CSV table of C-alpha atoms in Angstrom, one decimal:
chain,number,residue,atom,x,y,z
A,1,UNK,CA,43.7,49.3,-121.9
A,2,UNK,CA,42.2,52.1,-120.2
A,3,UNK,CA,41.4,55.9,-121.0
A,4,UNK,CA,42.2,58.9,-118.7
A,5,UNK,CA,38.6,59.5,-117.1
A,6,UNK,CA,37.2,63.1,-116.9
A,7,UNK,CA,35.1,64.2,-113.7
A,8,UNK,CA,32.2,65.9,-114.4
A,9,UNK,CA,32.3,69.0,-114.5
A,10,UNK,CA,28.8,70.0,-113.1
A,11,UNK,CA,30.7,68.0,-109.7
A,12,UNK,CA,30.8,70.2,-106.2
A,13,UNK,CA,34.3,70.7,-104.5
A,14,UNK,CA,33.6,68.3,-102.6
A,15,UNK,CA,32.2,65.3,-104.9
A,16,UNK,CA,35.4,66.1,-107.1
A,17,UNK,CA,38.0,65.7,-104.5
A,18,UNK,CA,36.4,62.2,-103.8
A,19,UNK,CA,36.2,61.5,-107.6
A,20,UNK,CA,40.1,62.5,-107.5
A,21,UNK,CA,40.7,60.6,-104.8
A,22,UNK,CA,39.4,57.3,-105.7
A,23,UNK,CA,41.2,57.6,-109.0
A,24,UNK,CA,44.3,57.6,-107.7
A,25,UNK,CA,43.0,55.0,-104.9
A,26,UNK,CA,42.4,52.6,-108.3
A,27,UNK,CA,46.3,52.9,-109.2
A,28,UNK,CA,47.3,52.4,-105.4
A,29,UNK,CA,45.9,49.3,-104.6
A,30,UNK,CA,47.5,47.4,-107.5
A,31,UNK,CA,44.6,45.2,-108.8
A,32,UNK,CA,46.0,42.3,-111.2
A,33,UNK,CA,43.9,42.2,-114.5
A,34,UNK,CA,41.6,39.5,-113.3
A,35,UNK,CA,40.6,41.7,-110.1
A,36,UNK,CA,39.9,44.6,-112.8
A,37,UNK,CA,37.9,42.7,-115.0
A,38,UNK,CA,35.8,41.2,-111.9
A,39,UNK,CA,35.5,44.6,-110.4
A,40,UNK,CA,33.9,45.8,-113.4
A,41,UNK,CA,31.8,42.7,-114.1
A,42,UNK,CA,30.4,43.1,-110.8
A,43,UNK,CA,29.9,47.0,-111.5
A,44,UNK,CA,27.6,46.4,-114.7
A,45,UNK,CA,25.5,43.3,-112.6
A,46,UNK,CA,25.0,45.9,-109.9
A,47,UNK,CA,23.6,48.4,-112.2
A,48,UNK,CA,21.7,45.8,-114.2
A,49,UNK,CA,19.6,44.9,-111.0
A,50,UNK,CA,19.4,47.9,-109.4
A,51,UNK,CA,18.3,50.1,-112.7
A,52,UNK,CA,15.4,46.4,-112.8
A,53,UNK,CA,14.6,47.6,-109.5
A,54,UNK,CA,14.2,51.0,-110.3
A,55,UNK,CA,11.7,50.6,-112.9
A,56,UNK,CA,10.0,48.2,-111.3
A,57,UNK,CA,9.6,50.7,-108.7
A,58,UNK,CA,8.4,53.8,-110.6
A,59,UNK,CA,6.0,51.6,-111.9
A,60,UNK,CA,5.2,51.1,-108.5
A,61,UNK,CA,5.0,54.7,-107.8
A,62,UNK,CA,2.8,55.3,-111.1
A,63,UNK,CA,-0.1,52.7,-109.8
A,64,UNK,CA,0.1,54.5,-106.1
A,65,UNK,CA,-0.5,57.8,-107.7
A,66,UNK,CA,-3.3,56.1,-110.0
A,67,UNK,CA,-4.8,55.2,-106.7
A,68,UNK,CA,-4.4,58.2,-105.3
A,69,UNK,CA,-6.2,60.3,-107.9
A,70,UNK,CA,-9.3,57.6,-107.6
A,71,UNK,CA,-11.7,58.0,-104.6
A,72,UNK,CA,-13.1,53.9,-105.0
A,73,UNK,CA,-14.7,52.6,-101.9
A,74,UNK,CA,-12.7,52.8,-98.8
A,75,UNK,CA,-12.4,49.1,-98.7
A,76,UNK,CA,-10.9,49.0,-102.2
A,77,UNK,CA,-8.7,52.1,-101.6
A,78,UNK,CA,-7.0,50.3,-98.2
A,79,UNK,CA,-6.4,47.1,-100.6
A,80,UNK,CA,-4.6,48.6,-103.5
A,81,UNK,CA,-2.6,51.1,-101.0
A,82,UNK,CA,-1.4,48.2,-98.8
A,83,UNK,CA,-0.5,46.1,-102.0
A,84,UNK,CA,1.5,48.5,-103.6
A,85,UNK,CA,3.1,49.5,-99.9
A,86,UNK,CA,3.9,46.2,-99.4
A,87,UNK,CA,5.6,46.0,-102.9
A,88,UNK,CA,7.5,48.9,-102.6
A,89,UNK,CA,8.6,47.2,-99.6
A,90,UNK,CA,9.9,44.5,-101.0
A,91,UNK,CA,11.7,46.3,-104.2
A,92,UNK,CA,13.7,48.2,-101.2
A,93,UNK,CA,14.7,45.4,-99.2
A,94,UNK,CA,15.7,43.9,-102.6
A,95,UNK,CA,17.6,46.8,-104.0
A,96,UNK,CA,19.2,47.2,-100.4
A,97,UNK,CA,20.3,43.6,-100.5
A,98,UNK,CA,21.8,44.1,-104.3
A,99,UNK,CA,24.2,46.7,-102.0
A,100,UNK,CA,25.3,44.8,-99.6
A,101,UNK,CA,26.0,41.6,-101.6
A,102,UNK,CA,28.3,43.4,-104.1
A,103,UNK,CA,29.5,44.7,-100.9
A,104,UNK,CA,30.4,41.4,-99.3
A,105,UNK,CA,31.7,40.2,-103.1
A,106,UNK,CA,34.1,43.2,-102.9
A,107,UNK,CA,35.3,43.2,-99.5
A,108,UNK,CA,35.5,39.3,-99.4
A,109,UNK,CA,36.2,38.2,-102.5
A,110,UNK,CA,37.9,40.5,-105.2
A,111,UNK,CA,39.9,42.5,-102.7
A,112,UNK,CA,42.6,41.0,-100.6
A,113,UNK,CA,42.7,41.9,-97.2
A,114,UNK,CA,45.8,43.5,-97.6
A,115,UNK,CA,44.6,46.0,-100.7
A,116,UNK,CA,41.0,46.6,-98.1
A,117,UNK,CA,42.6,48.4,-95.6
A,118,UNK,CA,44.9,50.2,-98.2
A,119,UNK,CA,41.4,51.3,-99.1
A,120,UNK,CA,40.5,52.2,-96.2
A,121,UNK,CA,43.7,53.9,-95.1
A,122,UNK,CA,44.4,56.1,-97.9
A,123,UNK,CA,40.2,57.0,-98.6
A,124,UNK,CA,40.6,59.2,-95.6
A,125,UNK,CA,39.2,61.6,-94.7
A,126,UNK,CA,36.5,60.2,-97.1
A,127,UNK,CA,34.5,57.0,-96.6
A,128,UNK,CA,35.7,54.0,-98.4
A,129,UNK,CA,32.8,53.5,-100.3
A,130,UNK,CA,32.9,50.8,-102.9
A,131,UNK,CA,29.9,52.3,-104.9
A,132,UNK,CA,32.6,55.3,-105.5
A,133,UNK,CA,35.2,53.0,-106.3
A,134,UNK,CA,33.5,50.9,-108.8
A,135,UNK,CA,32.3,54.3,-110.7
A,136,UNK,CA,36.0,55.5,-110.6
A,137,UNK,CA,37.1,51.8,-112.0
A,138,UNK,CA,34.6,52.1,-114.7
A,139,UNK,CA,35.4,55.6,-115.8
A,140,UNK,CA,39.2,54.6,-116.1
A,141,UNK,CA,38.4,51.6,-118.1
A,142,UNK,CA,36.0,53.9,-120.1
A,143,UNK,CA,32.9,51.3,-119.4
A,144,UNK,CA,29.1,52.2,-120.3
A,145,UNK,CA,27.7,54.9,-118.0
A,146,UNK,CA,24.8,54.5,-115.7
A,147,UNK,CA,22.5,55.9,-118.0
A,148,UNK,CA,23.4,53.6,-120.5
A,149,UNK,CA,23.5,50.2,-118.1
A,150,UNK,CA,19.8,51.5,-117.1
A,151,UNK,CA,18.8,51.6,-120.7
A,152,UNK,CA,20.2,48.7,-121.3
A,153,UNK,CA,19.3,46.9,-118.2
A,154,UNK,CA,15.8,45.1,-119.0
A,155,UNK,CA,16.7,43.0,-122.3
A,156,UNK,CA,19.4,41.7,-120.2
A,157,UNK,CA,18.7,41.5,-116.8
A,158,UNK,CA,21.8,39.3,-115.3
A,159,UNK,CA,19.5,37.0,-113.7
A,160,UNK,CA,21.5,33.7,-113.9
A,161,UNK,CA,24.7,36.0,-112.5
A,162,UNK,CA,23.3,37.3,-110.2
A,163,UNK,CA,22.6,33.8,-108.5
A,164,UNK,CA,25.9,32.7,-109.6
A,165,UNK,CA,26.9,35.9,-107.4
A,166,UNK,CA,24.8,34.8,-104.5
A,167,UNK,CA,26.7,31.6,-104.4
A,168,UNK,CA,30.1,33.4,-104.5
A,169,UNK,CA,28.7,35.7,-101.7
A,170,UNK,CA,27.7,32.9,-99.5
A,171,UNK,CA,31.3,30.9,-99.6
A,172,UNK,CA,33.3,34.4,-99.5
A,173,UNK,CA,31.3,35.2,-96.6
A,174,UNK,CA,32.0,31.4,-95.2
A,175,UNK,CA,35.2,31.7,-93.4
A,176,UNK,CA,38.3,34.3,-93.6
A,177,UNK,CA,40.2,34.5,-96.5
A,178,UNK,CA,43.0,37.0,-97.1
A,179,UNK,CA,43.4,36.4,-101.0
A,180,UNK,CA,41.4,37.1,-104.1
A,181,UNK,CA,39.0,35.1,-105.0
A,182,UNK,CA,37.8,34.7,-108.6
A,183,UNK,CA,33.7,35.8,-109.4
A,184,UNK,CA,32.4,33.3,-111.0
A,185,UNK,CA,29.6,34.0,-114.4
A,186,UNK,CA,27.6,31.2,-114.2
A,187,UNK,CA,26.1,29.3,-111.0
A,188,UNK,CA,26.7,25.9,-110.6
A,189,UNK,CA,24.5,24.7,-107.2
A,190,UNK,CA,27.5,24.2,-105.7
A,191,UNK,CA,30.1,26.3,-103.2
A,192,UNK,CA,32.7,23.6,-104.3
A,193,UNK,CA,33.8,25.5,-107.6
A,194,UNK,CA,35.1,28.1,-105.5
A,195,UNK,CA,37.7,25.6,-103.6
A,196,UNK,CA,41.6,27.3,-104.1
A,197,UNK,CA,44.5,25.5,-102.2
A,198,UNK,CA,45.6,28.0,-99.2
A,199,UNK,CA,48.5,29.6,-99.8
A,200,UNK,CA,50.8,29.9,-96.9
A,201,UNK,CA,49.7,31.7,-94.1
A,202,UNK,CA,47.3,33.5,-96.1
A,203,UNK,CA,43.9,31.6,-94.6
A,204,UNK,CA,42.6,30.7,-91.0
A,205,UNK,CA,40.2,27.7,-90.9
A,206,UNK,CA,37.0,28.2,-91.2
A,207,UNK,CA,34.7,30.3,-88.8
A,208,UNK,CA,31.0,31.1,-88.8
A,209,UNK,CA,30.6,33.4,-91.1
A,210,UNK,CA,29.1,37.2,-90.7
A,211,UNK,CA,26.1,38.6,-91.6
A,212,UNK,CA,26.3,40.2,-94.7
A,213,UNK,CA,25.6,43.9,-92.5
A,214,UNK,CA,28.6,43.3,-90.8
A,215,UNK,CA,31.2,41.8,-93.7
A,216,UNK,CA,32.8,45.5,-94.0
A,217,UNK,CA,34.0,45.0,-90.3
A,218,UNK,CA,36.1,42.2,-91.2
């Protein structure tokens, strides 16, 4: 069961047409219960690790400005700058990678092609942004907040989902498949798991797969 959601009301014109929009968009595409429940499973795992990274990078932030305020000998100073550069690095490439592989999970997995470019028809003349989507899913189905994932997020942190979702990433990404394709909770080492019998005409053999960039192309 879900409840009606509300847009904020603190929202510009603009933000609330697309808030509109992608509420109806949610109705539109059809999504069986086991899509619904996926595409909000996924929603809480992507807030999980990105509200992780986010503290892990203010942290971040807090040393640099600790570093800053200091005046230690040059030497020092170039050190601690350049390690907490480089780690602030690596949380972004990190947090941008947590994007793109929900992305890819989506667009390849928990959508059918068919229901994607409803998506992308009827978004217009908004972008079909699936970060929008999975906030107007979760509003409808009256899930925790972002505020309250964040707060949430460090005594559970998703880990072994998340490489349960890099597994389901990797073999949606493996190929083209027109049909849903159940998210998995729990890795198993293998992409075998996620083996379904074709349904007619709804698969093409195998191909090389795209880079995760490019999988909203497809």
């Amino acid at each position: 069961m879900h409840q009606k959601a509300t847009i904020p009301q603190e929202a510009s014109a603009w933000l609330y047409g697309a808030w509109k929009m992608f509420l109806l968009l949610v109705s539109l595409l059809d999504l069986s219960e086991a899509q619904v429940n996926d595409a909000l499973y996924i929603r809480r795992l992507y807030l999980t690790k990105r509200g992780l990274l986010a503290v892990e990078r203010n942290a971040l932030m807090a040393e640099m400005d600790t570093v800053n305020k200091a005046i230690p000998h040059a030497t020092e100073s170039l050190a601690s700058v350049s390690n907490v550069a480089s780690l602030l690095q690596q949380n972004a490439i990190q947090d941008y990678l947590v994007y793109i592989k929900v992305c890819a999970a989506m667009r390849r997995g928990v959508f059918s092609t068919q229901q994607w470019a409803t998506m992308i028809v009827h978004s217009y003349p908004f972008f079909p942004s699936l970060e929008t989507f999975l906030d107007s899913i979760g509003a409808r189905h009256n899930e925790p907040s972002l505020q309250q994932t964040l707060t949430t997020a460090p005594a559970s942190p998703m880990t072994q989902e998340m490489i349960a979702l890099d597994e389901y990433v990797r073999f949606v990404c493996n190929g083209y498949r027109h049909d849903y394709v159940p998210v998995p909770r729990a890795a198993t080492g293998t992409l075998s798991c996620f083996s379904q019998p074709a349904s007619a005409g709804s698969s093409s053999p195998a191909k090389p797969s795209a880079s995760l960039r490019d999988m909203m192309l497809y």
